[in-house]
């Protein structure tokens, strides 16, 4: 018996040059574009904003990786001052995630801390238009109802999930990813692979997402190295962006699993970029995924051209090494004495129990020790 629900309220527009028609998606005439300093400095934000006519366009360009609640509040203040009718998140997951909460806060009172990380207020219904334009091919944030923020006081990074965060429009132009450096291409691309495989093996998996996720994984394995070796290869970049989008659609329905649960402390406490913090445990999780998802994983391995989960894990690890990505926790500065703590924090994230294997202090610690 199959039972599931599927909800994708975001309009998706993908194509080279798609941002030239940004005007079609705007509501009102006060537009706040949120991005990081780099995308502003190289002129990408203003180039995209310049197509808008009859609008007052402001830019908030101070978003840091793994955005803090303080950055959210500063961006929300800018949105309120402008009276934004449309908020655009341009960038990687960091800027897109901030745009989601800012598009709510522009008409709601208070700080993000009132609604998240111990806050007790409930977000009201968002009335401001939200458009997300990804410039990395990784997070899929443009099609999820998730925002991930870091509480600088507690050093805790955790997801905020609410239906108010579904973007109204996901606008994707592969050309925006041509400027990604090799390291970001690798880490964000492997983040997308994690999303796809975590949706696929998830205890909450479902047939629509299985199909989308399997396609995404195939596309990533076929294209990530080409995108890494030749950043302006149009085919590789387009396929990576499409795969990242599809992986986002898949995990937006199922959520993620142990890989993401363990990634949060690896980022906040060891400074690992999100994609690296995720993919470093990917081969180890693949090896144990047959435990409770044997048939599905066998089917996936066959489709991807590998004999079994161990062969797939070996291939993924070799791919990561070929892109100069760390594959041992010690490369991030993790020591044996850190493993109990990482285990405890990882087990504190509810999504870890969506992993298709027993997740308890002994098994999680053993998994981490196997890649130390
Ligand atoms: P990011 O947004 O933090 O950006 C990483 C770096 O890439 C930045 O220095 C940025 O300037 C640079 N960059 C971005 N686009 C570029 C381009 N086209 N050319 C050159 N440089 C570019 O990285 P990310 O991996 O996309 O996002 C990570 C964040 O997203 C984390 O906070 C993570 O937790 C979150 N996340 C959110 C979701 C979701 O569903 N909301 C899903 C996964 C991850």
Short mmCIF file of C-alpha atoms and ligand atoms in Angstrom, two decimals:
data_model
loop_
_atom_site.label_atom_id
_atom_site.label_comp_id
_atom_site.label_asym_id
_atom_site.label_seq_id
_atom_site.Cartn_x
_atom_site.Cartn_y
_atom_site.Cartn_z
CA UNK A 1 0.00 0.00 0.00
CA UNK A 2 1.34 3.43 -0.91
CA UNK A 3 0.38 6.51 1.07
CA UNK A 4 1.85 9.96 0.58
CA UNK A 5 1.17 13.60 -0.07
CA UNK A 6 3.02 15.85 -2.50
CA UNK A 7 2.97 19.63 -2.52
CA UNK A 8 5.04 21.90 -4.77
CA UNK A 9 3.45 25.37 -4.76
CA UNK A 10 6.46 27.19 -6.25
CA UNK A 11 6.35 28.15 -9.92
CA UNK A 12 9.57 26.91 -11.57
CA UNK A 13 11.12 28.70 -14.55
CA UNK A 14 14.46 27.41 -15.86
CA UNK A 15 16.33 28.53 -18.93
CA UNK A 16 19.31 30.49 -20.13
CA UNK A 17 18.41 34.18 -19.95
CA UNK A 18 15.35 33.56 -17.75
CA UNK A 19 16.25 36.44 -15.42
CA UNK A 20 15.76 38.89 -18.31
CA UNK A 21 12.02 38.35 -17.75
CA UNK A 22 12.22 39.03 -14.02
CA UNK A 23 9.67 41.83 -14.41
CA UNK A 24 6.96 39.27 -15.20
CA UNK A 25 7.25 37.86 -11.69
CA UNK A 26 7.30 41.06 -9.64
CA UNK A 27 4.41 42.22 -7.45
CA UNK A 28 4.15 45.94 -6.60
CA UNK A 29 7.01 48.32 -7.28
CA UNK A 30 9.30 48.10 -4.23
CA UNK A 31 11.85 45.37 -4.69
CA UNK A 32 14.53 44.28 -2.22
CA UNK A 33 17.22 42.01 -3.62
CA UNK A 34 19.18 40.05 -1.01
CA UNK A 35 22.59 38.64 -1.92
CA UNK A 36 26.12 38.14 -0.61
CA UNK A 37 28.96 40.69 -0.97
CA UNK A 38 30.63 38.77 -3.80
CA UNK A 39 27.59 38.65 -6.10
CA UNK A 40 27.05 42.35 -5.49
CA UNK A 41 30.70 43.22 -6.09
CA UNK A 42 30.93 41.42 -9.44
CA UNK A 43 27.79 43.23 -10.60
CA UNK A 44 25.48 40.22 -10.93
CA UNK A 45 22.82 41.61 -8.60
CA UNK A 46 22.59 45.02 -10.27
CA UNK A 47 22.68 43.48 -13.75
CA UNK A 48 19.66 41.34 -12.88
CA UNK A 49 17.90 44.23 -11.13
CA UNK A 50 18.51 46.58 -14.07
CA UNK A 51 15.82 44.87 -16.16
CA UNK A 52 13.14 46.13 -13.79
CA UNK A 53 11.33 49.26 -14.91
CA UNK A 54 8.99 51.39 -12.82
CA UNK A 55 10.32 49.84 -9.62
CA UNK A 56 12.38 51.12 -6.73
CA UNK A 57 15.06 48.44 -6.35
CA UNK A 58 17.25 48.23 -3.23
CA UNK A 59 20.04 45.79 -2.51
CA UNK A 60 20.97 44.18 0.80
CA UNK A 61 24.33 42.56 0.10
CA UNK A 62 25.76 41.58 3.47
CA UNK A 63 24.75 37.92 3.66
CA UNK A 64 27.46 35.62 5.02
CA UNK A 65 27.66 31.84 4.54
CA UNK A 66 25.51 29.96 7.08
CA UNK A 67 23.60 33.18 7.74
CA UNK A 68 23.13 34.40 11.26
CA UNK A 69 19.89 35.59 12.83
CA UNK A 70 21.54 39.02 13.15
CA UNK A 71 21.93 39.22 9.34
CA UNK A 72 18.29 38.25 8.97
CA UNK A 73 17.21 41.06 11.29
CA UNK A 74 19.38 43.60 9.45
CA UNK A 75 17.94 42.55 6.09
CA UNK A 76 14.41 42.66 7.53
CA UNK A 77 15.02 46.24 8.71
CA UNK A 78 16.04 47.18 5.15
CA UNK A 79 12.93 45.50 3.75
CA UNK A 80 10.65 47.33 6.18
CA UNK A 81 12.32 50.67 5.46
CA UNK A 82 11.74 50.17 1.74
CA UNK A 83 8.22 48.81 2.26
CA UNK A 84 9.17 45.89 0.01
CA UNK A 85 6.38 44.34 -2.03
CA UNK A 86 8.72 41.77 -3.58
CA UNK A 87 11.78 40.18 -1.95
CA UNK A 88 14.31 38.43 -4.18
CA UNK A 89 16.90 36.01 -2.83
CA UNK A 90 19.82 35.89 -5.25
CA UNK A 91 22.69 33.54 -4.48
CA UNK A 92 23.42 30.28 -2.84
CA UNK A 93 21.31 28.80 -0.07
CA UNK A 94 22.50 31.43 2.39
CA UNK A 95 20.96 34.40 0.56
CA UNK A 96 17.87 32.50 -0.58
CA UNK A 97 17.18 31.31 2.98
CA UNK A 98 17.44 34.85 4.34
CA UNK A 99 15.05 36.12 1.65
CA UNK A 100 12.44 33.60 2.82
CA UNK A 101 12.24 34.83 6.39
CA UNK A 102 12.66 38.48 5.37
CA UNK A 103 9.70 38.23 2.99
CA UNK A 104 7.67 37.28 6.07
CA UNK A 105 9.17 39.73 8.55
CA UNK A 106 8.63 42.73 6.26
CA UNK A 107 4.98 42.80 7.33
CA UNK A 108 5.36 41.12 10.73
CA UNK A 109 6.68 42.45 13.97
CA UNK A 110 9.86 41.64 15.81
CA UNK A 111 13.04 39.69 15.26
CA UNK A 112 13.62 36.23 13.79
CA UNK A 113 14.41 35.20 17.39
CA UNK A 114 10.73 35.77 18.25
CA UNK A 115 9.75 33.01 15.82
CA UNK A 116 12.72 30.62 15.81
CA UNK A 117 15.38 29.13 18.06
CA UNK A 118 13.31 29.28 21.24
CA UNK A 119 10.98 32.08 20.09
CA UNK A 120 7.31 31.53 20.85
CA UNK A 121 5.55 33.64 18.21
CA UNK A 122 4.05 31.95 15.16
CA UNK A 123 4.70 33.43 11.73
CA UNK A 124 1.55 34.85 10.16
CA UNK A 125 0.61 34.47 6.52
CA UNK A 126 3.20 35.95 4.16
CA UNK A 127 1.79 38.56 1.80
CA UNK A 128 5.04 39.80 0.23
CA UNK A 129 6.13 38.21 -3.05
CA UNK A 130 9.14 35.86 -2.74
CA UNK A 131 11.37 35.06 -5.72
CA UNK A 132 14.48 32.86 -5.41
CA UNK A 133 17.26 32.90 -8.00
CA UNK A 134 20.00 30.32 -7.27
CA UNK A 135 23.61 30.96 -8.29
CA UNK A 136 25.01 27.72 -6.87
CA UNK A 137 23.85 24.28 -8.01
CA UNK A 138 23.43 22.66 -4.67
CA UNK A 139 20.93 23.55 -2.01
CA UNK A 140 17.65 23.46 -3.93
CA UNK A 141 16.46 26.11 -1.50
CA UNK A 142 14.57 27.76 -4.38
CA UNK A 143 11.99 24.96 -4.15
CA UNK A 144 11.88 24.13 -0.45
CA UNK A 145 9.91 25.39 2.55
CA UNK A 146 13.09 25.38 4.65
CA UNK A 147 15.43 28.11 5.84
CA UNK A 148 18.60 27.32 7.77
CA UNK A 149 19.93 29.94 10.18
CA UNK A 150 22.70 30.12 12.75
CA UNK A 151 22.13 31.36 16.28
CA UNK A 152 25.43 33.12 17.00
CA UNK A 153 24.85 33.01 20.76
CA UNK A 154 24.36 29.27 21.03
CA UNK A 155 26.38 28.36 17.88
CA UNK A 156 23.43 26.21 16.90
CA UNK A 157 22.51 25.97 13.23
CA UNK A 158 19.16 24.41 12.53
CA UNK A 159 16.40 24.34 9.94
CA UNK A 160 13.26 26.43 10.20
CA UNK A 161 10.44 24.74 8.30
CA UNK A 162 7.20 26.54 7.47
CA UNK A 163 4.87 26.67 4.49
CA UNK A 164 5.36 30.46 4.43
CA UNK A 165 8.85 29.78 2.98
CA UNK A 166 7.77 28.17 -0.30
CA UNK A 167 9.03 30.70 -2.86
CA UNK A 168 6.36 32.02 -5.21
CA UNK A 169 8.81 31.72 -8.08
CA UNK A 170 12.06 29.76 -8.53
CA UNK A 171 13.88 31.44 -11.39
CA UNK A 172 16.90 29.52 -12.67
CA UNK A 173 19.46 30.59 -15.24
CA UNK A 174 22.37 28.13 -15.60
CA UNK A 175 24.68 30.92 -16.79
CA UNK A 176 24.64 32.37 -13.27
CA UNK A 177 26.62 29.33 -12.12
CA UNK A 178 29.46 29.68 -14.67
CA UNK A 179 31.45 31.86 -12.25
CA UNK A 180 31.41 29.28 -9.44
CA UNK A 181 34.97 28.37 -8.43
CA UNK A 182 35.96 24.69 -8.49
CA UNK A 183 35.71 24.22 -4.73
CA UNK A 184 32.16 25.59 -4.54
CA UNK A 185 31.13 23.65 -7.66
CA UNK A 186 32.28 20.45 -5.97
CA UNK A 187 30.87 21.06 -2.49
CA UNK A 188 27.49 22.42 -3.61
CA UNK A 189 27.13 19.73 -6.29
CA UNK A 190 27.76 16.99 -3.75
CA UNK A 191 25.27 18.69 -1.39
CA UNK A 192 22.69 18.22 -4.16
CA UNK A 193 23.66 14.55 -4.45
CA UNK A 194 23.14 14.19 -0.67
CA UNK A 195 19.65 15.73 -0.99
CA UNK A 196 18.72 13.31 -3.74
CA UNK A 197 20.00 10.17 -2.02
CA UNK A 198 18.59 11.21 1.37
CA UNK A 199 15.17 11.74 -0.24
CA UNK A 200 15.45 8.37 -1.98
CA UNK A 201 16.42 6.24 1.01
CA UNK A 202 14.36 8.27 3.48
CA UNK A 203 11.90 6.43 5.72
CA UNK A 204 9.36 9.02 4.46
CA UNK A 205 10.25 8.42 0.79
CA UNK A 206 7.52 8.26 -1.83
CA UNK A 207 7.27 7.23 -5.49
CA UNK A 208 7.19 10.68 -7.11
CA UNK A 209 10.28 11.80 -5.23
CA UNK A 210 12.06 8.47 -5.77
CA UNK A 211 11.84 8.98 -9.53
CA UNK A 212 12.93 12.61 -9.36
CA UNK A 213 15.78 11.82 -6.96
CA UNK A 214 17.13 8.92 -9.02
CA UNK A 215 17.21 11.10 -12.14
CA UNK A 216 18.98 13.83 -10.18
CA UNK A 217 21.64 11.43 -8.88
CA UNK A 218 22.32 10.10 -12.36
CA UNK A 219 22.63 13.62 -13.74
CA UNK A 220 25.03 14.67 -10.99
CA UNK A 221 27.31 11.65 -11.40
CA UNK A 222 27.42 12.28 -15.16
CA UNK A 223 28.05 16.03 -14.99
CA UNK A 224 29.70 17.19 -11.79
CA UNK A 225 33.26 16.45 -12.87
CA UNK A 226 32.76 18.22 -16.21
CA UNK A 227 31.33 21.26 -14.40
CA UNK A 228 34.32 21.14 -12.03
CA UNK A 229 36.92 20.80 -14.83
CA UNK A 230 35.32 23.31 -17.19
CA UNK A 231 33.19 25.86 -15.37
CA UNK A 232 31.65 27.29 -18.51
CA UNK A 233 30.60 23.96 -20.03
CA UNK A 234 26.95 24.84 -20.77
CA UNK A 235 25.70 21.26 -20.77
CA UNK A 236 27.34 20.33 -17.48
CA UNK A 237 26.22 23.55 -15.76
CA UNK A 238 22.65 23.23 -17.01
CA UNK A 239 22.41 19.61 -15.90
CA UNK A 240 23.88 20.41 -12.49
CA UNK A 241 21.40 23.21 -11.96
CA UNK A 242 18.51 21.03 -13.06
CA UNK A 243 19.68 18.15 -10.86
CA UNK A 244 20.02 20.45 -7.87
CA UNK A 245 16.49 21.75 -8.46
CA UNK A 246 15.11 18.21 -8.76
CA UNK A 247 16.94 17.06 -5.65
CA UNK A 248 15.44 20.07 -3.86
CA UNK A 249 11.94 19.12 -5.00
CA UNK A 250 12.52 15.56 -3.78
CA UNK A 251 13.83 16.36 -0.31
CA UNK A 252 11.30 19.18 0.17
CA UNK A 253 8.70 16.42 0.52
CA UNK A 254 10.70 13.87 2.52
CA UNK A 255 13.22 16.02 4.46
CA UNK A 256 16.83 14.86 4.80
CA UNK A 257 18.46 12.26 7.06
CA UNK A 258 21.61 11.51 9.05
CA UNK A 259 23.99 13.20 6.62
CA UNK A 260 22.38 16.58 7.22
CA UNK A 261 21.86 15.93 10.93
CA UNK A 262 25.61 15.46 11.39
CA UNK A 263 26.51 18.32 9.05
CA UNK A 264 25.24 21.05 11.38
CA UNK A 265 27.92 20.69 14.14
CA UNK A 266 30.61 20.07 11.49
CA UNK A 267 29.78 23.53 10.13
CA UNK A 268 29.21 25.47 13.35
CA UNK A 269 32.06 23.91 15.34
CA UNK A 270 34.62 22.98 12.66
CA UNK A 271 33.87 25.62 10.02
CA UNK A 272 33.17 23.18 7.20
CA UNK A 273 31.21 24.67 4.27
CA UNK A 274 27.74 23.13 4.11
CA UNK A 275 28.37 20.88 1.10
CA UNK A 276 31.58 19.51 2.61
CA UNK A 277 30.00 19.02 6.02
CA UNK A 278 27.33 16.90 4.31
CA UNK A 279 29.31 14.92 1.76
CA UNK A 280 32.08 13.91 4.15
CA UNK A 281 29.75 11.34 5.74
CA UNK A 282 28.02 10.43 2.45
CA UNK A 283 30.11 7.32 1.56
CA UNK A 284 29.77 5.97 5.12
CA UNK A 285 25.99 6.44 5.07
CA UNK A 286 25.76 4.80 1.62
CA UNK A 287 27.54 1.73 3.05
CA UNK A 288 24.91 1.25 5.78
CA UNK A 289 21.87 2.22 3.70
CA UNK A 290 21.24 -1.37 2.62
CA UNK A 291 20.42 -2.22 6.24
CA UNK A 292 16.80 -1.08 6.02
CA UNK A 293 16.47 -0.13 2.33
CA UNK A 294 18.14 -3.14 0.68
CA UNK A 295 15.84 -3.55 -2.31
CA UNK A 296 15.67 0.15 -3.14
CA UNK A 297 19.40 0.61 -2.84
CA UNK A 298 20.06 -2.46 -5.01
CA UNK A 299 17.77 -0.96 -7.66
CA UNK A 300 19.52 2.39 -7.43
CA UNK A 301 23.00 0.85 -7.64
CA UNK A 302 21.98 -1.09 -10.74
CA UNK A 303 20.62 2.03 -12.38
CA UNK A 304 23.77 4.00 -11.58
CA UNK A 305 25.98 1.15 -12.81
CA UNK A 306 27.40 -0.21 -9.55
CA UNK A 307 27.31 -3.75 -8.19
CA UNK A 308 26.24 -2.82 -4.67
CA UNK A 309 26.27 -0.07 -2.05
CA UNK A 310 29.96 -0.58 -1.28
CA UNK A 311 30.88 -0.11 -4.94
CA UNK A 312 28.71 3.03 -5.10
CA UNK A 313 30.30 4.37 -1.90
CA UNK A 314 33.81 3.70 -3.28
CA UNK A 315 32.94 5.53 -6.52
CA UNK A 316 31.46 8.52 -4.69
CA UNK A 317 34.53 8.75 -2.46
CA UNK A 318 36.86 8.55 -5.48
CA UNK A 319 34.84 11.30 -7.17
CA UNK A 320 35.20 13.49 -4.09
CA UNK A 321 38.96 12.87 -3.96
CA UNK A 322 39.22 13.74 -7.67
CA UNK A 323 37.66 17.12 -6.83
CA UNK A 324 40.06 17.64 -3.91
CA UNK A 325 37.29 17.33 -1.32
CA UNK A 326 38.07 16.09 2.19
CA UNK A 327 36.93 12.53 2.87
CA UNK A 328 38.20 12.06 6.46
CA UNK A 329 36.89 13.96 9.47
CA UNK A 330 40.46 14.57 10.65
CA UNK A 331 40.91 16.77 7.55
CA UNK A 332 38.35 19.12 9.14
CA UNK A 333 40.22 19.08 12.45
CA UNK A 334 37.94 16.55 14.17
CA UNK A 335 39.65 14.43 16.82
CA UNK A 336 38.67 11.14 18.41
CA UNK A 337 37.75 13.08 21.55
CA UNK A 338 35.13 15.04 19.55
CA UNK A 339 33.18 12.00 18.41
CA UNK A 340 30.93 11.62 21.48
CA UNK A 341 29.87 15.25 21.21
CA UNK A 342 29.23 15.07 17.45
CA UNK A 343 27.19 11.92 18.05
CA UNK A 344 25.10 13.62 20.70
CA UNK A 345 24.41 16.73 18.61
CA UNK A 346 23.62 14.65 15.51
CA UNK A 347 21.20 12.46 17.44
CA UNK A 348 19.50 15.62 18.71
CA UNK A 349 18.29 16.42 15.18
CA UNK A 350 15.00 14.62 14.55
CA UNK A 351 15.81 14.03 10.85
CA UNK A 352 18.53 11.54 11.79
CA UNK A 353 15.81 9.00 12.49
CA UNK A 354 14.66 9.15 8.86
CA UNK A 355 17.90 7.31 7.95
CA UNK A 356 17.28 3.73 6.78
CA UNK A 357 19.51 2.24 9.50
CA UNK A 358 19.44 2.07 13.28
CA UNK A 359 20.69 5.42 14.61
CA UNK A 360 21.78 5.26 18.25
CA UNK A 361 24.88 6.45 20.15
CA UNK A 362 26.80 3.28 19.32
CA UNK A 363 26.01 3.14 15.60
CA UNK A 364 26.45 6.86 14.99
CA UNK A 365 29.76 6.98 16.82
CA UNK A 366 30.96 3.91 14.93
CA UNK A 367 30.03 5.55 11.62
CA UNK A 368 31.96 8.68 12.53
CA UNK A 369 34.94 6.66 13.79
CA UNK A 370 35.05 4.77 10.47
CA UNK A 371 35.84 8.00 8.60
CA UNK A 372 38.04 9.71 11.21
P1 LIG B 1 26.40 29.97 0.07
O1 LIG B 1 25.12 30.60 -0.31
O2 LIG B 1 26.79 30.08 1.50
O3 LIG B 1 27.55 30.53 -0.85
C1 LIG B 1 28.87 29.99 -0.72
C2 LIG B 1 29.86 30.86 -1.45
O4 LIG B 1 29.65 30.75 -2.85
C3 LIG B 1 29.75 32.34 -1.11
O5 LIG B 1 31.04 32.82 -0.82
C4 LIG B 1 29.21 32.97 -2.37
O6 LIG B 1 29.69 34.27 -2.59
C5 LIG B 1 29.73 32.04 -3.44
N1 LIG B 1 28.92 32.04 -4.66
C6 LIG B 1 27.60 31.85 -4.76
N2 LIG B 1 27.23 31.89 -6.05
C7 LIG B 1 28.35 32.14 -6.76
C8 LIG B 1 28.63 32.30 -8.15
N3 LIG B 1 27.68 32.14 -9.08
N4 LIG B 1 29.89 32.53 -8.53
C9 LIG B 1 30.89 32.63 -7.62
N5 LIG B 1 30.71 32.49 -6.29
C10 LIG B 1 29.44 32.24 -5.88
O7 LIG B 1 26.45 28.42 -0.31
P2 LIG B 1 25.36 27.29 -0.57
O8 LIG B 1 26.07 26.02 -0.41
O9 LIG B 1 24.62 27.53 -1.82
O10 LIG B 1 24.33 27.49 0.64
C11 LIG B 1 24.60 26.95 1.90
C12 LIG B 1 23.52 27.36 2.87
O11 LIG B 1 22.25 26.86 2.42
C13 LIG B 1 23.75 26.76 4.25
O12 LIG B 1 23.42 27.66 5.25
C14 LIG B 1 22.81 25.56 4.23
O13 LIG B 1 22.45 25.14 5.53
C15 LIG B 1 21.66 26.12 3.47
N6 LIG B 1 20.78 25.12 2.87
C16 LIG B 1 19.47 25.42 2.77
C17 LIG B 1 18.58 24.52 2.20
C18 LIG B 1 17.13 24.85 2.11
O14 LIG B 1 16.33 24.02 1.68
N7 LIG B 1 16.73 26.02 2.49
C19 LIG B 1 19.05 23.30 1.70
C20 LIG B 1 20.40 23.02 1.81
C21 LIG B 1 21.26 23.94 2.37
#
